[in-house]
Short mmCIF file of C-alpha atoms in Angstrom, two decimals:
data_model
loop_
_atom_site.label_atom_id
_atom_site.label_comp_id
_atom_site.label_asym_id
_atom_site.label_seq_id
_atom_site.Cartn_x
_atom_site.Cartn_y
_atom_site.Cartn_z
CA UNK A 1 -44.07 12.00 -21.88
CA UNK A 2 -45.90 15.27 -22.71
CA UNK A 3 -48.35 15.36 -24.79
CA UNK A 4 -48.30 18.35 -27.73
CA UNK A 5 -50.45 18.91 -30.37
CA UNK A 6 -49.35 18.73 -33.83
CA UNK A 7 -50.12 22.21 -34.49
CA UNK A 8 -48.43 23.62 -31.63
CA UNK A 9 -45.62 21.30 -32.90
CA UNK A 10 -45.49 22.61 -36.71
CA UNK A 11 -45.81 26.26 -35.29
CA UNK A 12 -42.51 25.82 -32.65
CA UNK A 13 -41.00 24.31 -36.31
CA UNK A 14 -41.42 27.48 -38.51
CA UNK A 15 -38.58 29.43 -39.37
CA UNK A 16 -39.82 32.51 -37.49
CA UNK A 17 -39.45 30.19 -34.42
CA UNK A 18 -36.33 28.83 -35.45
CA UNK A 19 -34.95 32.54 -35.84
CA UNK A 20 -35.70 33.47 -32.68
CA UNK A 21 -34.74 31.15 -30.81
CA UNK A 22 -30.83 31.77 -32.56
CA UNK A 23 -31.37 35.21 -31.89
CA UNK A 24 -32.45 34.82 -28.46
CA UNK A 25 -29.99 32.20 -27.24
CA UNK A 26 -27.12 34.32 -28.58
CA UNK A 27 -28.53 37.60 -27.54
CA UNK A 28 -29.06 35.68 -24.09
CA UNK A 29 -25.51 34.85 -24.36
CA UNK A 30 -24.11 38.08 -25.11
CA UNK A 31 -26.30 39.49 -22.10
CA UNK A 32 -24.85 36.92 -19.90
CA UNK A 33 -21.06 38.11 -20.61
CA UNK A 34 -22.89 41.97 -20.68
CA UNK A 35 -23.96 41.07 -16.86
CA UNK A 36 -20.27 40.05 -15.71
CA UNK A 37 -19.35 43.29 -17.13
CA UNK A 38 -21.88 45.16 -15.39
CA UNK A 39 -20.90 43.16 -12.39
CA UNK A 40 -17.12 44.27 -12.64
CA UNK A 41 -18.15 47.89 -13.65
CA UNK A 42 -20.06 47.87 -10.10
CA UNK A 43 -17.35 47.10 -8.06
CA UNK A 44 -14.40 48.24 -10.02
CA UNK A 45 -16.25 51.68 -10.56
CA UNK A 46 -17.53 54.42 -8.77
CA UNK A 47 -21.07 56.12 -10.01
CA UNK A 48 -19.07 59.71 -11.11
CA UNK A 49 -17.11 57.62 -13.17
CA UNK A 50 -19.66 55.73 -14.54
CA UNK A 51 -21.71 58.40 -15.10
CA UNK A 52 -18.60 60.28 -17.16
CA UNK A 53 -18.89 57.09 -19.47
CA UNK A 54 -22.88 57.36 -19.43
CA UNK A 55 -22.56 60.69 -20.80
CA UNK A 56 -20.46 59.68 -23.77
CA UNK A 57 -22.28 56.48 -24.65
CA UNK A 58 -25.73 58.30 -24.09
CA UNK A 59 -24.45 60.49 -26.63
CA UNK A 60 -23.08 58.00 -29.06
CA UNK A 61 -26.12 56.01 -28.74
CA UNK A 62 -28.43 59.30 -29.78
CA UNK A 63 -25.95 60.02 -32.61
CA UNK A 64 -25.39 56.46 -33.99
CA UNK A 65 -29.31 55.85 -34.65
CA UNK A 66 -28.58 58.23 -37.86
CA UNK A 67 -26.66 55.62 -39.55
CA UNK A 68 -30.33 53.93 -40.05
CA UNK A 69 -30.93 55.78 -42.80
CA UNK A 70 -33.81 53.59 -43.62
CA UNK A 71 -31.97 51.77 -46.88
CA UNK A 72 -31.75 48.21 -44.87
CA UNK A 73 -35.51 48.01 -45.14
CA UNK A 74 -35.72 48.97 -48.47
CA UNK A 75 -33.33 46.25 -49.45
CA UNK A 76 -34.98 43.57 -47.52
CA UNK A 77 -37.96 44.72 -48.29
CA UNK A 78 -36.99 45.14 -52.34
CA UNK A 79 -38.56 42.86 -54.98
CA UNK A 80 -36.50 40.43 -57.00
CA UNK A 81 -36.31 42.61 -60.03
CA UNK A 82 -35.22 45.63 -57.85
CA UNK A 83 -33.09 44.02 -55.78
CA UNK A 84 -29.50 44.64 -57.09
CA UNK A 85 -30.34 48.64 -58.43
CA UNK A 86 -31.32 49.15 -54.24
CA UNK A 87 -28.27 47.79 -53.25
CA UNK A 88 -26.17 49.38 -55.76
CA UNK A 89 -27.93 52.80 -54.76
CA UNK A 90 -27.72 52.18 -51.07
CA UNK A 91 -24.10 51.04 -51.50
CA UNK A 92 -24.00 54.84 -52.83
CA UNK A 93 -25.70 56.57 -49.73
CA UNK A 94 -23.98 54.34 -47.21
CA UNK A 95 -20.52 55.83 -48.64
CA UNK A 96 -21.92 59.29 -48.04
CA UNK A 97 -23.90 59.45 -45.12
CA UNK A 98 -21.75 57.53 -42.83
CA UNK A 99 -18.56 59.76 -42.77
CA UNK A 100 -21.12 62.68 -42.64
CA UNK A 101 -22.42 60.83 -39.27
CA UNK A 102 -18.76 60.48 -38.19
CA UNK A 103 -17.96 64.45 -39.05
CA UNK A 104 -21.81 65.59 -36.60
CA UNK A 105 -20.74 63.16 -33.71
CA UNK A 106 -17.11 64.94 -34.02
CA UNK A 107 -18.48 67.95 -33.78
CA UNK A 108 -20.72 67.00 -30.26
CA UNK A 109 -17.06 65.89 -28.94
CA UNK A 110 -15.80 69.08 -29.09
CA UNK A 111 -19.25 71.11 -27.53
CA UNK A 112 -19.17 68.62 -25.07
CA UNK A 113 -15.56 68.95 -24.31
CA UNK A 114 -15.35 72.81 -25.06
CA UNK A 115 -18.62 74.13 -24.74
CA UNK A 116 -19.92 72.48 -21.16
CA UNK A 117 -16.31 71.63 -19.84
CA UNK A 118 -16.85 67.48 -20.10
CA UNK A 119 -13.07 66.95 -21.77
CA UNK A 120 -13.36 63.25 -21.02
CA UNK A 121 -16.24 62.49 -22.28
CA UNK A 122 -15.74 64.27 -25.00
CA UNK A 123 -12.64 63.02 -26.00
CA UNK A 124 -14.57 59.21 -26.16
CA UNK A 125 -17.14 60.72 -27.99
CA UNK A 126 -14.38 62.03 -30.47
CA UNK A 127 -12.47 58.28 -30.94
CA UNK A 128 -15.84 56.58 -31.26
CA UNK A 129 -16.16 58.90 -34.16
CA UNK A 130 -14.05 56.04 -36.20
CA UNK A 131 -16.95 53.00 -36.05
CA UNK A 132 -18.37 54.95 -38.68
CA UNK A 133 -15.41 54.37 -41.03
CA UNK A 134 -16.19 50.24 -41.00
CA UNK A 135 -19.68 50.39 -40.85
CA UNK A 136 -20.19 50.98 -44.84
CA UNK A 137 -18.49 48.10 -46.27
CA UNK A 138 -20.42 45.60 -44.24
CA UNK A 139 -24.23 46.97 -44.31
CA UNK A 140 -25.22 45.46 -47.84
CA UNK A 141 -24.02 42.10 -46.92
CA UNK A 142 -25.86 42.47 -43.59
CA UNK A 143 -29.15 43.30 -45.11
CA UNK A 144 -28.72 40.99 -47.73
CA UNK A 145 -28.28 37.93 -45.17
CA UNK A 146 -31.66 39.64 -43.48
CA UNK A 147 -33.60 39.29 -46.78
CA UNK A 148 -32.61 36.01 -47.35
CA UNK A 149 -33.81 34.57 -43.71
CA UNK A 150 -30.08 34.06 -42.88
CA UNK A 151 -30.90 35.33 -39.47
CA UNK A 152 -28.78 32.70 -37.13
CA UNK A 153 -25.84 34.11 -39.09
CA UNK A 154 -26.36 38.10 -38.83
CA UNK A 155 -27.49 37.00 -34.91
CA UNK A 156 -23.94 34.99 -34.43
CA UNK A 157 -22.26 37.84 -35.83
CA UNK A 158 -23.94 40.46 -33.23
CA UNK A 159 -23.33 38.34 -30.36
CA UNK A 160 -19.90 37.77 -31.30
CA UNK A 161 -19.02 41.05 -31.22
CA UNK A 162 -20.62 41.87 -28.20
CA UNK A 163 -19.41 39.37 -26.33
CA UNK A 164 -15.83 40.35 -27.16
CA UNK A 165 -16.94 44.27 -26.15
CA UNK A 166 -17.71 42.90 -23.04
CA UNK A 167 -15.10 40.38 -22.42
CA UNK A 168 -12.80 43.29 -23.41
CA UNK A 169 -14.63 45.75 -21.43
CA UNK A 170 -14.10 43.41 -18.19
CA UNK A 171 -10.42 42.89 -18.92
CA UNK A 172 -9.66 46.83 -19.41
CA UNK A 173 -12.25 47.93 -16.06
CA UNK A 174 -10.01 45.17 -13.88
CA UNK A 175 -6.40 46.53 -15.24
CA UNK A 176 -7.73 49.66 -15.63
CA UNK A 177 -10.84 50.72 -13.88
CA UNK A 178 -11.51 54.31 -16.05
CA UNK A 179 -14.27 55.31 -18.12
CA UNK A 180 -12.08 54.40 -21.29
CA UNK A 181 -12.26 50.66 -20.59
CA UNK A 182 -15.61 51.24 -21.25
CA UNK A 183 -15.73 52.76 -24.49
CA UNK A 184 -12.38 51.72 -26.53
CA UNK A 185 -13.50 47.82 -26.77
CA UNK A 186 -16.75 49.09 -28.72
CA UNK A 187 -14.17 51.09 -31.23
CA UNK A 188 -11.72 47.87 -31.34
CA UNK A 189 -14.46 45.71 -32.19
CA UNK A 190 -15.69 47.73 -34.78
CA UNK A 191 -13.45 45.65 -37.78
CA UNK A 192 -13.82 42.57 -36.39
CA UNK A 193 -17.55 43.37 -37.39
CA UNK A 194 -16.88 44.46 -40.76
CA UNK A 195 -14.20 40.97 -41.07
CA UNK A 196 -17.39 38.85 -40.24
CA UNK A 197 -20.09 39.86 -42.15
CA UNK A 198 -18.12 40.27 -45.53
CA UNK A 199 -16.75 36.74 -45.30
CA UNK A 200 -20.26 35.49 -44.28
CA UNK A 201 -22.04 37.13 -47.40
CA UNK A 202 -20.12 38.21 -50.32
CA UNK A 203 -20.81 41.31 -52.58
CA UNK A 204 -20.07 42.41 -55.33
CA UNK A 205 -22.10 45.57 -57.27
CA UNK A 206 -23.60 44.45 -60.23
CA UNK A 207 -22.95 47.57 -63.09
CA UNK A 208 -25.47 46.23 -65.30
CA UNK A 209 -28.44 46.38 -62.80
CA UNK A 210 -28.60 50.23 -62.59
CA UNK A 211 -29.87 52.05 -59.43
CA UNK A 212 -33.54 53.02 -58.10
CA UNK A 213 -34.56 56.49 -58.17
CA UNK A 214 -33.06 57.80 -55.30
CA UNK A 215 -36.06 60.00 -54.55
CA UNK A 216 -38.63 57.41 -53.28
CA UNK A 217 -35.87 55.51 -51.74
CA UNK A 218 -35.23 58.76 -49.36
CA UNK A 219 -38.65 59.41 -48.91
CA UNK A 220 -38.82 56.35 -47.05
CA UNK A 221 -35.81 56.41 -45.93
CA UNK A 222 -36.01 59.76 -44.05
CA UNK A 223 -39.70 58.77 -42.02
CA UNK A 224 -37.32 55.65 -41.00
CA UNK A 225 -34.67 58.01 -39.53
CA UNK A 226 -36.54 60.51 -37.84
CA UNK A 227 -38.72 57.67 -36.30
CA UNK A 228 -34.90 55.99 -35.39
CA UNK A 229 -34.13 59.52 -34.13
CA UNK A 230 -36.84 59.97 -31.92
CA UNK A 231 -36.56 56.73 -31.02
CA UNK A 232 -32.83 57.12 -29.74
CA UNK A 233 -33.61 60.48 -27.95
CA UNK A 234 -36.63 58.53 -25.78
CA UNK A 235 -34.22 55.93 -24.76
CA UNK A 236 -30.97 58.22 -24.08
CA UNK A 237 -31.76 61.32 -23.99
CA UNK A 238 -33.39 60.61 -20.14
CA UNK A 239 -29.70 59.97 -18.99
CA UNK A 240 -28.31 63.72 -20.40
CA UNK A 241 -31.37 64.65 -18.78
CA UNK A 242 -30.45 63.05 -15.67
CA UNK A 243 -27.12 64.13 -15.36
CA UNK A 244 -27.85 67.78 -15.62
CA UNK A 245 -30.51 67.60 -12.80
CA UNK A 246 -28.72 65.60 -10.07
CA UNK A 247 -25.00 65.25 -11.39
CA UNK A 248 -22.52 62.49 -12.33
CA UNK A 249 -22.85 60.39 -9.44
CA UNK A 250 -26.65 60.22 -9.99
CA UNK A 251 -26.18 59.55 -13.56
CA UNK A 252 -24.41 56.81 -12.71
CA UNK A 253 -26.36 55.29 -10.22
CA UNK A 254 -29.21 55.56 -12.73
CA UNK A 255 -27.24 54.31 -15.94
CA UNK A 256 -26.64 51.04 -13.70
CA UNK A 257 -30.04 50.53 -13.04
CA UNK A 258 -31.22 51.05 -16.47
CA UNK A 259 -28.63 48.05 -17.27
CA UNK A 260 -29.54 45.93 -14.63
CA UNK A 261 -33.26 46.67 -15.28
CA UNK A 262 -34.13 46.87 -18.83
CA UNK A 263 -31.21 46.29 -20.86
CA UNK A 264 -31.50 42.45 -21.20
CA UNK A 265 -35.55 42.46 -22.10
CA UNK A 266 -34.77 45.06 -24.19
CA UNK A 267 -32.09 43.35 -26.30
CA UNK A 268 -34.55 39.93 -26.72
CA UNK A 269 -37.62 42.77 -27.95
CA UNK A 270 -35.21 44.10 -30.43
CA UNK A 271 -34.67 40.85 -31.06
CA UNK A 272 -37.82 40.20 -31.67
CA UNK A 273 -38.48 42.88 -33.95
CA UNK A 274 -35.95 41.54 -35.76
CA UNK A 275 -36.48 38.48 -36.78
CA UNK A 276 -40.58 39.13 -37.06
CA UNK A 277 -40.11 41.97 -39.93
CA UNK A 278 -38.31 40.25 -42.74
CA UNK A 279 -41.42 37.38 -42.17
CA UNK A 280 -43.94 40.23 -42.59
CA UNK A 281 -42.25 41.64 -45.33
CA UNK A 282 -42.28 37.96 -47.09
CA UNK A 283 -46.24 37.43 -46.61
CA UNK A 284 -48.65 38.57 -48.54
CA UNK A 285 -50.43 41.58 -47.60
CA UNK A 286 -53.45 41.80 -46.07
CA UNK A 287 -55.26 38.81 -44.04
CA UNK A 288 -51.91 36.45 -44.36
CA UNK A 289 -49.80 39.02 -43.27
CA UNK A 290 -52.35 40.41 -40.02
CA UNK A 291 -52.37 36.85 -38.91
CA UNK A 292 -48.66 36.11 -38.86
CA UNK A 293 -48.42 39.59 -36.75
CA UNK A 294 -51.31 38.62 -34.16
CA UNK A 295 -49.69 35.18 -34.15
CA UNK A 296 -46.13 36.09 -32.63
CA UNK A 297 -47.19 38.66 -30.80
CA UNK A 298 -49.13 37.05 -28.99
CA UNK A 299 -46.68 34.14 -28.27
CA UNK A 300 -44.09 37.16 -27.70
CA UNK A 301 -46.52 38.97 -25.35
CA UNK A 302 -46.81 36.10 -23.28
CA UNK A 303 -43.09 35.14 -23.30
CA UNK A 304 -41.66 38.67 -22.19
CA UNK A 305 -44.37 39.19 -19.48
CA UNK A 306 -43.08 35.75 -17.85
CA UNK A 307 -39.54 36.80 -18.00
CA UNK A 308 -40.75 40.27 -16.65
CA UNK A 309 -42.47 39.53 -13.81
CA UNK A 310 -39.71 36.85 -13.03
CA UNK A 311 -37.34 40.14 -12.95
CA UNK A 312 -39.15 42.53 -11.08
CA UNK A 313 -40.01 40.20 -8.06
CA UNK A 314 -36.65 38.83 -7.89
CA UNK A 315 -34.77 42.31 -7.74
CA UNK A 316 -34.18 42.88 -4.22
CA UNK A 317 -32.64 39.58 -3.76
CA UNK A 318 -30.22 39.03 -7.01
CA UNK A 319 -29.08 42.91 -7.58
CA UNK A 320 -27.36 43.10 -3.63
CA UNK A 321 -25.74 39.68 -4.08
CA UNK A 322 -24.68 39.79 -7.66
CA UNK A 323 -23.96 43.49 -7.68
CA UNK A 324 -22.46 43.97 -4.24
CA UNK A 325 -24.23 45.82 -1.35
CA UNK A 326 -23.40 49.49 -2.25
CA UNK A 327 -25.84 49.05 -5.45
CA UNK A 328 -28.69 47.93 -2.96
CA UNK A 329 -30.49 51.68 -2.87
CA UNK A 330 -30.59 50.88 -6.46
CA UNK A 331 -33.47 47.98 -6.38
CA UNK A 332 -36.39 50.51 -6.76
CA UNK A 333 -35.11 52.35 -9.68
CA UNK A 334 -34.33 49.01 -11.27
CA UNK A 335 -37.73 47.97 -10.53
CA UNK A 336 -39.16 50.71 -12.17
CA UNK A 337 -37.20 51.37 -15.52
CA UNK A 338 -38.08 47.38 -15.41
CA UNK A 339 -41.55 48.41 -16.50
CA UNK A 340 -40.83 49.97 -19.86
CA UNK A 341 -40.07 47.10 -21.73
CA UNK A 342 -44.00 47.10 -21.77
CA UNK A 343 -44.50 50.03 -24.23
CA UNK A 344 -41.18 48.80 -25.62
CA UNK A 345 -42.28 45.95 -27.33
CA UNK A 346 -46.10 47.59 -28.09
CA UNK A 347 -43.50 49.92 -30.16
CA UNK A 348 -42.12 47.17 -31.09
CA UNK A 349 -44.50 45.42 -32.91
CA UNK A 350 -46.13 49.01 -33.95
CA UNK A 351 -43.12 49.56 -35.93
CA UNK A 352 -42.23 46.25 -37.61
CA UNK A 353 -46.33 46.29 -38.59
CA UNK A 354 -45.65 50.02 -40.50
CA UNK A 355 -42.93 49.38 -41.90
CA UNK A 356 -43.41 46.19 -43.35
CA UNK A 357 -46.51 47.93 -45.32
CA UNK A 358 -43.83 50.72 -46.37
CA UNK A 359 -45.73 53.20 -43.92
CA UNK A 360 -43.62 54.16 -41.91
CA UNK A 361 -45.40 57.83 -40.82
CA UNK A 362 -47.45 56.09 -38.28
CA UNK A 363 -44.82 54.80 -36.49
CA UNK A 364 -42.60 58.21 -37.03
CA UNK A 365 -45.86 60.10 -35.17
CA UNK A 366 -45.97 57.97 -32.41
CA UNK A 367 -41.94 58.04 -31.34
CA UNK A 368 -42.83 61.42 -31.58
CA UNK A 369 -45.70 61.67 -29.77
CA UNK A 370 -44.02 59.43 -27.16
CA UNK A 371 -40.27 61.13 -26.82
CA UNK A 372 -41.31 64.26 -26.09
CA UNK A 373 -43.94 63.15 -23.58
CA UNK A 374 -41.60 60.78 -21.92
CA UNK A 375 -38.92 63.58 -21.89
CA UNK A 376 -41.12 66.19 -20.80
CA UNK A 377 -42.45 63.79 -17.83
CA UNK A 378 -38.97 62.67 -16.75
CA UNK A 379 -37.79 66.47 -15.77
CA UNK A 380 -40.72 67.22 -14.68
CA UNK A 381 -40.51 63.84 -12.10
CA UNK A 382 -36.70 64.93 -11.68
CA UNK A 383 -37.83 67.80 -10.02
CA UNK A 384 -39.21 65.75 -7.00
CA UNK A 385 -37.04 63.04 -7.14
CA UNK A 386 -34.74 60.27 -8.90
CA UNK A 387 -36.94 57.81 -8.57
CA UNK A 388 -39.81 59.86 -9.64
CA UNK A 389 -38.36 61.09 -12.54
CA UNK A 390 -37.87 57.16 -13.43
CA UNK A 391 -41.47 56.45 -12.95
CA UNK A 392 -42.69 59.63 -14.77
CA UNK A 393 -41.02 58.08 -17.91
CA UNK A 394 -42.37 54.73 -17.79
CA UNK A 395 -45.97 56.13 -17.37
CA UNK A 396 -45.57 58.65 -20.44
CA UNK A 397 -44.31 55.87 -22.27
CA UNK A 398 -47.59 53.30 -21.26
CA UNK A 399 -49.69 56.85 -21.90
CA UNK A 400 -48.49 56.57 -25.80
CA UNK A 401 -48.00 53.35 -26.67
CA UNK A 402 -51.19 51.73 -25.47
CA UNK A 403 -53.09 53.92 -26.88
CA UNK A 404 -51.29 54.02 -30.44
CA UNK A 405 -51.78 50.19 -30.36
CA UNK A 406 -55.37 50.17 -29.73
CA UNK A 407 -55.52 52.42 -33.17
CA UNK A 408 -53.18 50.21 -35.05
CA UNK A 409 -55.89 47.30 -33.89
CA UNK A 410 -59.31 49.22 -34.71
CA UNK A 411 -58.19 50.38 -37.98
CA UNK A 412 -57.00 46.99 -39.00
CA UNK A 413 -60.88 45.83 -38.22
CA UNK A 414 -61.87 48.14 -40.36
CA UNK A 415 -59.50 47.44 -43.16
CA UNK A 416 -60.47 43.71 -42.97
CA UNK A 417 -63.92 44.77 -42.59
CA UNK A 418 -64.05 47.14 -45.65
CA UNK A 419 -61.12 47.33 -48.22
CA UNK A 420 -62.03 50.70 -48.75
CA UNK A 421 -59.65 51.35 -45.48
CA UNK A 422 -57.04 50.06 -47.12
CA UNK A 423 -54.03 52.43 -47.17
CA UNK A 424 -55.31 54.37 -44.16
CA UNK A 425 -55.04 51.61 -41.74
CA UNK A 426 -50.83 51.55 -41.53
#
């Protein structure tokens, strides 16, 4: 039998391990049902009309990071006596900003369909308009269930309704192989949703309680969101970017092999991310806290790179025989977009770390910093070729994030060194 220390035993024991591994077995098993669907999108599908529905999610993606408004964090974040005034305030903002989000991603719809001649895609963009409508009544009781460690359930509820988008998504592409199979499921799941995290956490605003200012709580609040936004434009603006350089068909060539190459490490970093920031926010600042980050991290590091590696090398032999033979010239690219769940999850852990000390402005510099680079070097590789283009963002992305991590790591020296850096190190 094999032998394990009773350290390493007590550490697999922790709830932050505990967490994770709910999160990652159901995100694993929502990215299992998301790889039949990509499987069935492949051969029901052909890359113009994937690329029609690439255009419409891409956009959808970019415009759905705004209903981050930041709040969530403050909630989880919130002390016990502030606790019920943040919810009853963000309860408030949630009502307002969301149909505001609905009425800007409306109004996209109609450039797109009007102003560049995409009516299709448009006209998705326009009925996806209505997740916004659900997404208010549920967000309390989601952050609430994320402040109170109840992680397995808000994980159970994602993966549930992912894994009905997909099966959905599978259903509609075999009956009905249009770019509409892919996009109604994620509007008909939206209630379910809604359904499953009210009954899992109840409530209820408490009158008495009062609100928070709502002045500090937006301050934060709008570093968070134009992080998220920068964020969102890094990781789907590339595809609008794509499309108008080499067309549909290209676009949909490359929106499969950013599935099939990052999409599944990418869900488990998010995951991580996740589950890691509520534990940060729950430690005691300063030494505690550091430790608990360099802890996971490391553990996570390690983890990811054995999973990545795994991928990378095994490419040219799963994608043609899973995938079917026509995706085949798509190994390289797959291989390559592969690569950026590196600075992924260094911006991963980068953010979690800032925002955990409510400093969030580091973290909005460097998706800054690292959009527009990773932009700017993707058109600038799209001029030579697709697969050049591909690798032009993944180094712009390494460029930033490396870099911004070794800061993070030589200011937190100094802070432990000399609590006079204290403040400036986040």
């Amino acid at each position: 039998m094999l032998y394990m220390p009773t350290h390493i035993k007590s550490l697999f024991k922790h709830p932050f391990f505990t967490a994770m591994l709910a999160y990652g077995s159901l995100e694993l098993a929502a990215r299992i049902f998301r790889l039949f669907t990509v499987i069935v999108m492949a051969w029901q599908m052909t890359p113009e009309y994937l690329g029609v529905a690439a255009l419409s999610l891409s956009c959808f993606e970019i415009i759905r990071v705004l209903a981050n408004i930041g709040v969530g964090q403050q909630i989880i974040a919130a002390s016990d006596q502030q606790l019920e005034a943040t919810c009853n305030s963000g309860h408030i903002i949630f009502w307002i900003w969301l149909p505001l989000v609905a009425i800007v991603q409306s109004i996209v719809a109609l450039i797109l369909w009007f102003g560049f001649g995409q009516a299709l895609a448009g006209q998705m963009l326009m009925a996806l308009s209505a997740v916004y409508i659900f997404m208010p009544g549920g967000l309390i009781s989601c952050f609430r269930l994320m402040r109170d460690k109840k992680l397995k359930t808000t994980a159970r509820i994602s993966a549930q309704q992912t894994i009905a988008d997909h099966i959905l998504t599978a259903i509609l592409l075999l009956i009905w192989p249009s770019p509409w199979a892919i996009v109604l499921p994620k509007l008909i799941t939206a209630p379910l949703w809604l359904i499953w995290m009210r009954n899992a956490y109840i409530w209820q605003r408490v009158a008495s309680a009062g609100q928070v200012p709502m002045r500090p709580l937006l301050g934060f609040s709008i570093k968070v969101l134009s992080s998220d936004v920068m964020l969102a434009a890094r990781s789907h603006c590339d595809k609008l970017i794509i499309g108008a350089c080499f067309g549909m068909g290209a676009l949909g060539t490359y929106y499969f092999a950013f599935n099939a190459g990052i999409s599944i490490m990418g869900s488990l970093i998010a995951a991580f991310g996740t589950v890691l920031y509520p534990h940060l926010c729950a430690a005691p600042q300063g030494a505690e806290r550091l430790a608990i980050l360099k802890r996971y991290a490391g553990l996570g590091a390690a983890a990811f790179a054995i999973m990545l590696t795994a991928q990378i090398l095994l490419a040219p032999i799963y994608v043609p025989l899973v995938f079917g033979a026509k995706w085949a010239m798509a190994v390289p690219l797959i291989m390559i977009l592969a690569l950026a769940a590196i600075p992924t999850f260094i911006a991963t852990i980068i953010m979690v770390w800032t925002r955990s000390a409510n400093r969030p402005g580091f973290d909005l510099i460097l998706s800054t910093i690292s959009s527009i680079a990773a932009l700017s070097a993707l058109y600038l590789g799209s001029l030579i070729s697709l697969e050049m283009a591909a690798a032009s963002w993944v180094l712009a992305l390494l460029a930033t994030s490396i870099p911004a991590g070794l800061i993070l790591i030589i200011r937190q020296s100094a802070q432990q060194r000399n609590p006079i850096f204290q403040g400036v190190a986040s």
